[in-house]
PDB file of C-alpha atoms in Angstrom:
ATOM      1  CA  UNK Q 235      91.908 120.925 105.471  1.00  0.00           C
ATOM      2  CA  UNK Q 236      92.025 117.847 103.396  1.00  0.00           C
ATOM      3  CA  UNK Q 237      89.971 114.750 104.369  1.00  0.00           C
ATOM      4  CA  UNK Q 238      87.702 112.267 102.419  1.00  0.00           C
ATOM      5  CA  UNK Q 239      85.502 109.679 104.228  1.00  0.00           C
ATOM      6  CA  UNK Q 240      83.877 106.713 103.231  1.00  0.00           C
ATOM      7  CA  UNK Q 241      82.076 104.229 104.717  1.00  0.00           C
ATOM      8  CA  UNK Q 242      83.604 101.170 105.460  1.00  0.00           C
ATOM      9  CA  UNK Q 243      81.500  97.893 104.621  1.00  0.00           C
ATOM     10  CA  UNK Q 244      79.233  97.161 102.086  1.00  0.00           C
ATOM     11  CA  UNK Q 245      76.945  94.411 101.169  1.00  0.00           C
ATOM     12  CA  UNK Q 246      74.912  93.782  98.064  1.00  0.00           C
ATOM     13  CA  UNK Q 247      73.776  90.616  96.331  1.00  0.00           C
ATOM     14  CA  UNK Q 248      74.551  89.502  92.681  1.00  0.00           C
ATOM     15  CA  UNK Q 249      72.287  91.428  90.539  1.00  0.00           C
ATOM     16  CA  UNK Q 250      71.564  94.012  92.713  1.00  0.00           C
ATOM     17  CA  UNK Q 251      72.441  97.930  92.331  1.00  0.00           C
ATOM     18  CA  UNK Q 252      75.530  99.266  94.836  1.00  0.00           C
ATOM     19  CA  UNK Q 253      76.036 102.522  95.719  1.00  0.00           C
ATOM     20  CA  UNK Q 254      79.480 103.415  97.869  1.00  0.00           C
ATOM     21  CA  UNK Q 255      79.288 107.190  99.049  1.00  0.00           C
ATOM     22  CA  UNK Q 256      82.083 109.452  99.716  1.00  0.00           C
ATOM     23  CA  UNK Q 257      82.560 113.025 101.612  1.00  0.00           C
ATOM     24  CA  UNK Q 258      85.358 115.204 101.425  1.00  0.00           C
ATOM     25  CA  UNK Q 259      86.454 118.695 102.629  1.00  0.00           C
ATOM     26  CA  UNK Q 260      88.296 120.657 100.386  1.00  0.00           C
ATOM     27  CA  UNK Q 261      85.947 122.523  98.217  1.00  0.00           C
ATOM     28  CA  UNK Q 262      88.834 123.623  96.159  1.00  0.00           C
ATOM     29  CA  UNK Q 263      89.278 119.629  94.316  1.00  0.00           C
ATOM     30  CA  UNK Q 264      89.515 119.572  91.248  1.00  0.00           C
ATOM     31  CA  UNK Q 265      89.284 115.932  90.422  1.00  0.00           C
ATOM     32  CA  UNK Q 266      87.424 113.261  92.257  1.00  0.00           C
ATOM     33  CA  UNK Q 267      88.511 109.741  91.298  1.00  0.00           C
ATOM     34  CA  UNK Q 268      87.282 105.874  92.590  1.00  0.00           C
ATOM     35  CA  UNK Q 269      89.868 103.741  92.456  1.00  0.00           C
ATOM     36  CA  UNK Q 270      89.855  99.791  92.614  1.00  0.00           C
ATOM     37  CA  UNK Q 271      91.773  97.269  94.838  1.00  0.00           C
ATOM     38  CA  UNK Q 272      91.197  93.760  94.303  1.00  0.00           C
ATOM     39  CA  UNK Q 273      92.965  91.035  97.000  1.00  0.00           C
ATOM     40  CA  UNK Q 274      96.962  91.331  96.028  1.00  0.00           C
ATOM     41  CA  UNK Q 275      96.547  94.116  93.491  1.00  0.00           C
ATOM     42  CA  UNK Q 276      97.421  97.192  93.336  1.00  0.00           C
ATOM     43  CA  UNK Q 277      94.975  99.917  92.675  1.00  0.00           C
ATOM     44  CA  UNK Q 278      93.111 100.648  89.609  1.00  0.00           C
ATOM     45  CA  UNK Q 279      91.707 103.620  88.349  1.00  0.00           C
ATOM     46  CA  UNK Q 280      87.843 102.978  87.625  1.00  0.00           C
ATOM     47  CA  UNK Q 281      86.394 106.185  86.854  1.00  0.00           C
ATOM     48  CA  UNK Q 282      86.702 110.056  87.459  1.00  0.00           C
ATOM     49  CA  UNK Q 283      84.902 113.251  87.507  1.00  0.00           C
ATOM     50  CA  UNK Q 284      86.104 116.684  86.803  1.00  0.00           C
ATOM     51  CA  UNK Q 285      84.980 119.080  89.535  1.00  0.00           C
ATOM     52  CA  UNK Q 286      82.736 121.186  87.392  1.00  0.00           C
ATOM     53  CA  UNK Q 287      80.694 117.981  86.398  1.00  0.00           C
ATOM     54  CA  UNK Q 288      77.359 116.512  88.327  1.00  0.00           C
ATOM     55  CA  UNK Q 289      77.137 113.257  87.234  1.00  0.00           C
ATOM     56  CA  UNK Q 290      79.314 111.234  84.656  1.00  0.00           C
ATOM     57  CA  UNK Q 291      78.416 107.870  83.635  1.00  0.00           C
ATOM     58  CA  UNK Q 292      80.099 104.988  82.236  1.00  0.00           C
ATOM     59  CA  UNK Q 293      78.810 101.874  81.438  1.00  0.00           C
ATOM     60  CA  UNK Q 294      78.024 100.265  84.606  1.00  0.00           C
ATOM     61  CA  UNK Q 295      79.193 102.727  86.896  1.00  0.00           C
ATOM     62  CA  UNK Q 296      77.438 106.271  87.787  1.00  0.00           C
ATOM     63  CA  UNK Q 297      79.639 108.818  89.520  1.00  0.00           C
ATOM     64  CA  UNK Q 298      77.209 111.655  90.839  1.00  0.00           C
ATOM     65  CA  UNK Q 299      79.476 114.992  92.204  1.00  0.00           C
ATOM     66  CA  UNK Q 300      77.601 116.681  94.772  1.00  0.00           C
ATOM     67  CA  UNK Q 301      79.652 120.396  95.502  1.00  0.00           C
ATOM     68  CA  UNK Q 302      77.180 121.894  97.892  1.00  0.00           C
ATOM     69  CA  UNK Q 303      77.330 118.924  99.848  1.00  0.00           C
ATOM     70  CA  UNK Q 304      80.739 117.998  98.905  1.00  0.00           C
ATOM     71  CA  UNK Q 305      79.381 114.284  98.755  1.00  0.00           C
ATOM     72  CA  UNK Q 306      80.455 111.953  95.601  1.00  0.00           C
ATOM     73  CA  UNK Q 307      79.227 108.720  95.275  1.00  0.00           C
ATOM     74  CA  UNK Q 308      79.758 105.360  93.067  1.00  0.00           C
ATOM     75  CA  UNK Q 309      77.150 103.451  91.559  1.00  0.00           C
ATOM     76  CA  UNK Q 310      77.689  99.800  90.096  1.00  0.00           C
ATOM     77  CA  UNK Q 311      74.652  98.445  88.240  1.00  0.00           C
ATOM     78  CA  UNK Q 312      73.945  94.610  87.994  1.00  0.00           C
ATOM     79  CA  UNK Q 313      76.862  94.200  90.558  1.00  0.00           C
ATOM     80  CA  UNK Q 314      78.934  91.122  89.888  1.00  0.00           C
ATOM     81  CA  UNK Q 315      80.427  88.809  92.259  1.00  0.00           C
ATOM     82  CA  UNK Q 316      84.087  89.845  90.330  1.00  0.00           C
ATOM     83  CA  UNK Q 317      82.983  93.635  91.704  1.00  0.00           C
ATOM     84  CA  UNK Q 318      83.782  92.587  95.128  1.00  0.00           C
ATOM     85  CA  UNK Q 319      86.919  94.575  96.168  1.00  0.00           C
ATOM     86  CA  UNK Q 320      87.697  97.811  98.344  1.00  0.00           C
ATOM     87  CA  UNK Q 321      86.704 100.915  96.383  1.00  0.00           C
ATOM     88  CA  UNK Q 322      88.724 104.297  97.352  1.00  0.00           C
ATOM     89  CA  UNK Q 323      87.481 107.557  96.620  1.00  0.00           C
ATOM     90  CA  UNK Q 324      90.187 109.903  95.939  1.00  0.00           C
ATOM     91  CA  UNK Q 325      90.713 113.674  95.522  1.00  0.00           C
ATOM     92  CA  UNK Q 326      92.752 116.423  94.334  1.00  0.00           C
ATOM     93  CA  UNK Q 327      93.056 119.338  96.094  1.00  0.00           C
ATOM     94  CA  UNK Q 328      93.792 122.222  93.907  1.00  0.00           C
ATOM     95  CA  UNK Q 329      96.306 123.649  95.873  1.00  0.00           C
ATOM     96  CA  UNK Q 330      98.239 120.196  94.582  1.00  0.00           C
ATOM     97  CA  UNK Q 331      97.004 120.747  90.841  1.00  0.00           C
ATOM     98  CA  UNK Q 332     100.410 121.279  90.251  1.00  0.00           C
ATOM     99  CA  UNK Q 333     101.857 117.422  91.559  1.00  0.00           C
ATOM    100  CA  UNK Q 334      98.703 115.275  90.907  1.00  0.00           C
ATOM    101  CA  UNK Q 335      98.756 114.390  94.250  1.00  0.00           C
ATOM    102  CA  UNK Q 336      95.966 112.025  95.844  1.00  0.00           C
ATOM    103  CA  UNK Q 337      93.986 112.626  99.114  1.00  0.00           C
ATOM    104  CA  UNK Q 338      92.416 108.896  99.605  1.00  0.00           C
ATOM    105  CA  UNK Q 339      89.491 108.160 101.928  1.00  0.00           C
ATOM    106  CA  UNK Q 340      89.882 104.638 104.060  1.00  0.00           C
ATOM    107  CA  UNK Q 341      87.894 102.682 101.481  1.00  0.00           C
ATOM    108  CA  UNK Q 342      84.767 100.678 101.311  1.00  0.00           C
ATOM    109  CA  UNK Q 343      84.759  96.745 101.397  1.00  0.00           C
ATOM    110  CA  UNK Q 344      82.048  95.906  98.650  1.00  0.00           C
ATOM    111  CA  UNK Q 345      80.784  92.189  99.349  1.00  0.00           C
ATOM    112  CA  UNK Q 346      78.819  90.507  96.785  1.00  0.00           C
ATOM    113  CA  UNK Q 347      76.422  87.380  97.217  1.00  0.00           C
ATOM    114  CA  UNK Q 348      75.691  85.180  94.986  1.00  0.00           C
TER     115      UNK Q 348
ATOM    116  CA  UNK E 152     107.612  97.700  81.367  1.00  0.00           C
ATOM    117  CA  UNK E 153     104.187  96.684  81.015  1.00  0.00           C
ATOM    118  CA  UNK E 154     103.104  98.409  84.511  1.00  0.00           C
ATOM    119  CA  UNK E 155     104.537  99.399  87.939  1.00  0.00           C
ATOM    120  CA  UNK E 156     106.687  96.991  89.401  1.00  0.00           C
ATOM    121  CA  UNK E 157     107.814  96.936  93.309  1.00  0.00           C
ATOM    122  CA  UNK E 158     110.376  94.917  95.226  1.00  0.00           C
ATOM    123  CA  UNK E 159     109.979  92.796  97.336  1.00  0.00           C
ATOM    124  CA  UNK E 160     106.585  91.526  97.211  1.00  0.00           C
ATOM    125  CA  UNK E 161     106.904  91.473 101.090  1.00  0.00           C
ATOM    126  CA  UNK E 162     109.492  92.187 103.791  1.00  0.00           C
ATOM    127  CA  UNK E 163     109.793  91.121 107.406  1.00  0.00           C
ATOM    128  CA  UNK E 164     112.563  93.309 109.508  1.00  0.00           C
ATOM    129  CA  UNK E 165     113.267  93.848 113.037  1.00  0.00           C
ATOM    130  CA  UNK E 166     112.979  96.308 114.812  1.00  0.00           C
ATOM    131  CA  UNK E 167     115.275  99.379 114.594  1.00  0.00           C
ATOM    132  CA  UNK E 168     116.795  97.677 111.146  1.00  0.00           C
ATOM    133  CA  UNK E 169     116.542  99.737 107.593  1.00  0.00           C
ATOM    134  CA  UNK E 170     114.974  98.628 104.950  1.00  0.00           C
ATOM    135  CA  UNK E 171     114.852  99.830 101.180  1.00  0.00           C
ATOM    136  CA  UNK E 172     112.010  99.239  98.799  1.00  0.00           C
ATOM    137  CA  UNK E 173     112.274  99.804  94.907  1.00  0.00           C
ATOM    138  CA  UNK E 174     110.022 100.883  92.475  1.00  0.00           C
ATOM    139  CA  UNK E 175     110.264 100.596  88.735  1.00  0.00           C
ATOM    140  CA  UNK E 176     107.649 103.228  87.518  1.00  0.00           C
ATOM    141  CA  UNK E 177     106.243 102.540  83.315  1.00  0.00           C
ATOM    142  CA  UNK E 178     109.146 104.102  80.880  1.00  0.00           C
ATOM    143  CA  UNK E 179     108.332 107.243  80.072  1.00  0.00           C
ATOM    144  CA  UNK E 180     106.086 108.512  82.787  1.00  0.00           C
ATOM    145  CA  UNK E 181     108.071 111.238  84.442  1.00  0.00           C
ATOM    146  CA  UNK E 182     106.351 111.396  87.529  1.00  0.00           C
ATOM    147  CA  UNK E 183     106.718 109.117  90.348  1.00  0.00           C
ATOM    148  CA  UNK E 184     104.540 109.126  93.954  1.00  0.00           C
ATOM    149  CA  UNK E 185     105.073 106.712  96.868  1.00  0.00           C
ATOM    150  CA  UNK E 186     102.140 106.134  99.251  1.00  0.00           C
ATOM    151  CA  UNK E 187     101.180 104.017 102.635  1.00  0.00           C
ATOM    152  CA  UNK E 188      98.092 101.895 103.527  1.00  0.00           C
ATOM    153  CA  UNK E 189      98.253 101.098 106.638  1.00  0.00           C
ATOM    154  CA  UNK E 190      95.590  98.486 108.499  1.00  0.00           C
ATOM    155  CA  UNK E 191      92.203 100.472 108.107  1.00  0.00           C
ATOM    156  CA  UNK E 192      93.316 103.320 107.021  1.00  0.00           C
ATOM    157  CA  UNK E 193      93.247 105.114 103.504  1.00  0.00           C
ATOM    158  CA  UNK E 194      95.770 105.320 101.457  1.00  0.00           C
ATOM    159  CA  UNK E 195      98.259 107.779 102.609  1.00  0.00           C
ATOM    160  CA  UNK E 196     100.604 110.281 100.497  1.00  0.00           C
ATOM    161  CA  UNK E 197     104.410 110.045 101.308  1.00  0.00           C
ATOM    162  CA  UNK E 198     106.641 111.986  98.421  1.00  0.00           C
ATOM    163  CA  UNK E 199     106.424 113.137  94.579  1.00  0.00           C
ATOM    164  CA  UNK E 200     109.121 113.145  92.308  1.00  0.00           C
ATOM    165  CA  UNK E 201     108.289 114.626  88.864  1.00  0.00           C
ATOM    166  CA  UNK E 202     111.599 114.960  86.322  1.00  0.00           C
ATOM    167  CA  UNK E 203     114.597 116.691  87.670  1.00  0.00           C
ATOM    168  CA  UNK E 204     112.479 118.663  89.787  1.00  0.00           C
ATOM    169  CA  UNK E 205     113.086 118.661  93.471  1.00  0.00           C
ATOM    170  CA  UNK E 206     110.901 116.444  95.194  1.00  0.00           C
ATOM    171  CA  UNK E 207     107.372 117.122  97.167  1.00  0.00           C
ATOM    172  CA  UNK E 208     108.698 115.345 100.812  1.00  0.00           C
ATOM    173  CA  UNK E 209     105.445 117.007 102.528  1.00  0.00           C
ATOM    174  CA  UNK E 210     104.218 113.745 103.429  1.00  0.00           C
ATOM    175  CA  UNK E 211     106.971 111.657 104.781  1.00  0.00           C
ATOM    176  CA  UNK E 212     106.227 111.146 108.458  1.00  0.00           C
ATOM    177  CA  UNK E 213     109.310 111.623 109.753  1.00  0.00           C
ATOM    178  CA  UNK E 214     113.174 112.371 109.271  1.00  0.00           C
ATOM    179  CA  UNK E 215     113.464 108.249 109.261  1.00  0.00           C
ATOM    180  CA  UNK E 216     111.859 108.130 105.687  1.00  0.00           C
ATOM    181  CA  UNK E 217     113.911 108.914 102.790  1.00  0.00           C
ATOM    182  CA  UNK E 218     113.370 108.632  98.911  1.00  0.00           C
ATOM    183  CA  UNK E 219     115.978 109.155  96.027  1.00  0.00           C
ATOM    184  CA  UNK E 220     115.012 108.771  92.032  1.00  0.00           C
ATOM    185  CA  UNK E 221     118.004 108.209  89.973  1.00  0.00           C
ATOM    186  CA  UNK E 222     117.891 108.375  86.690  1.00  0.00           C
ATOM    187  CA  UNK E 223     114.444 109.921  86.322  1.00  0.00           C
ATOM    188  CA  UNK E 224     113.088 106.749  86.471  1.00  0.00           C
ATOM    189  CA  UNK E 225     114.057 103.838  89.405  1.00  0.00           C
ATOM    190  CA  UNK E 226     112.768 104.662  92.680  1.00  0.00           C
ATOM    191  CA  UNK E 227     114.046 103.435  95.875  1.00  0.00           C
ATOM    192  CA  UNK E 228     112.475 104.272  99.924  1.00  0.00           C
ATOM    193  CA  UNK E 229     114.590 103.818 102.580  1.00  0.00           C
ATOM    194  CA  UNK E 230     113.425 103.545 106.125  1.00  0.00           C
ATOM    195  CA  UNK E 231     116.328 103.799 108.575  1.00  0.00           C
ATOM    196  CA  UNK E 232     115.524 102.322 112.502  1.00  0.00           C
ATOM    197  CA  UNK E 233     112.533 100.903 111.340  1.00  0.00           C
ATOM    198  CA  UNK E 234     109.452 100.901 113.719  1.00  0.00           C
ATOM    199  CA  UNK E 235     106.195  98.699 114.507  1.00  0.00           C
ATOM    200  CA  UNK E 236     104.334 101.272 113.423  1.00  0.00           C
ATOM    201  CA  UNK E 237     106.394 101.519 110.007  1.00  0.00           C
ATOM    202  CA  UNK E 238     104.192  98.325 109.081  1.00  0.00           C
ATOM    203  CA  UNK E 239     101.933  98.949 106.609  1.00  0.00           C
ATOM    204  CA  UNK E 240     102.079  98.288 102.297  1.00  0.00           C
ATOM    205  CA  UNK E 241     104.092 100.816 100.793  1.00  0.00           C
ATOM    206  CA  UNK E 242     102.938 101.693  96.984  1.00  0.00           C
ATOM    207  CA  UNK E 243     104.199 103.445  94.319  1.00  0.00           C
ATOM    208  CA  UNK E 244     102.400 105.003  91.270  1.00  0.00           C
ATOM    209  CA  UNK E 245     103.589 106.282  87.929  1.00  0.00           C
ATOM    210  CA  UNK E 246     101.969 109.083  86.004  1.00  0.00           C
ATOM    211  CA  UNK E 247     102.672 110.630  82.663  1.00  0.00           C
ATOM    212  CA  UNK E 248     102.856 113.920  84.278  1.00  0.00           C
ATOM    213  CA  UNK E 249     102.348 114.831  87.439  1.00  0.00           C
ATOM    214  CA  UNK E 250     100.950 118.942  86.252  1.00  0.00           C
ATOM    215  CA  UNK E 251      97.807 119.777  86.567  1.00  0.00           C
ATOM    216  CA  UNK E 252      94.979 118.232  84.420  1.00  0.00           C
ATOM    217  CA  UNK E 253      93.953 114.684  84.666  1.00  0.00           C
ATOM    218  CA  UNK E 254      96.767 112.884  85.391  1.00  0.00           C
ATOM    219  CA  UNK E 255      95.970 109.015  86.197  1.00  0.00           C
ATOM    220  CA  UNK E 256      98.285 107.413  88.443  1.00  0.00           C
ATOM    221  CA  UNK E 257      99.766 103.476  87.688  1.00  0.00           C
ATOM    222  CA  UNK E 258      99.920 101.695  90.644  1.00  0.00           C
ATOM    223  CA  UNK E 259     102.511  98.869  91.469  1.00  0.00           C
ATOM    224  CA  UNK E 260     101.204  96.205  93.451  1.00  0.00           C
ATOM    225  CA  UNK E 261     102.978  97.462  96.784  1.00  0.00           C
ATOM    226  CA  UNK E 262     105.307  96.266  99.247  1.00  0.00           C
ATOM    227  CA  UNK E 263     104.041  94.614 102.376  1.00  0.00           C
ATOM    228  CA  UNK E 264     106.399  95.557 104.880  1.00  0.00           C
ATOM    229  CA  UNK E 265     105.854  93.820 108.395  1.00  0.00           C
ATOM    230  CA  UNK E 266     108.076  95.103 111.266  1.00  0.00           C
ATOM    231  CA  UNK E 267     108.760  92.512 113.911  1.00  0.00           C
TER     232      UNK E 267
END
């Protein structure tokens, strides 16, 4: 089947290192995206991994692919107070390769302090 | 246009009215999804529209829930006898093409649709 968790709440303070993890089901994805979703926004694509990847990093943000454990995380270095937002992990099953379809997980409330 | 745009903003109906919501995706992007976010939940898929193709409906919840593309590009959702449980934001995305590969997905910023 096709499910992705996350969890939901997460606090950090300014400065400070987050890291919002992710779990899905279908072994068959072949992308694994986190999306963005600041207050009134829509959503916007942050960063992505292709399945055959481990780790992929850009600028500030780490995405580390897990397979065996089918785990995917986020990490946001030096977080900012503009980071806070709901991050959504997102996949695509490969059995949807063909639409581009998006399996989302609930998303993760990231909370910085200043 | 410069991005995804959705009408309304927001949308307050009564129970057991319709209601239609409209997308305009970017120009040229031939694919078209609408989802659902609904309090606490993830982001859920509803339908796919890519070209002239016939549309993915797997994820419309119920025969209530409707979705035309004319044109190739305007998008309109129609939800006929609307529910409470119908409330949620309804978004769309755009994507160059919806086959295979990377395809990254423009999001509008979504209709909030509150069912009295």
């Amino acid at each position: 089947g096709e499910d992705v968790e996350q969890s939901l709440f997460l606090s950090v303070r300014e400065g400070d290192s987050s890291v919002i993890n992710c779990t899905y089901t279908d072994s068959s994805s072949t992308y694994l995206y986190w999306y963005k979703q600041e207050p009134g926004a829509g959503l916007q694509l942050l960063t992505y991994i292709f399945s055959n990847m481990d780790m992929k990093q850009d600028q500030r943000l780490t995405v580390l692919l897990n397979k065996k454990d089918k785990h995917l995380s986020l990490r946001i270095a030096d977080t900012q107070t503009g980071d806070s937002a709901i991050y959504f992990c997102a996949e695509t099953p490969f059995r949807s390769s063909n639409t581009g379809k998006l399996i989302f997980g609930q998303g993760t409330t990231l909370q910085v302090k200043p | 246009g410069a991005g995804v745009s959705q009408s309304p903003s927001n949308k307050v109906t009564e129970k057991g009215k319709d209601v239609e919501l409209r997308c305009d995706p970017i120009s040229g992007h031939t694919a078209l999804y609408w989802y659902r976010q609904s309090l606490g939940q993830g982001l859920e898929f509803l339908i796919y529209f890519q070209g002239n193709s016939a549309p993915d409906k797997s994820g419309l919840p119920s025969d209530r829930f409707s979705a035309e593309r004319t044109g190739g590009s305007v998008s309109t959702l129609t939800i006929q006898r609307t529910q409470q449980e119908d409330s949620a934001v309804y978004l769309c995305a755009s994507s160059v093409t919806g086959i295979a590969v990377h395809n990254e997905q423009f999001f509008g910023p979504g209709t909030r649709l509150t069912v009295l």
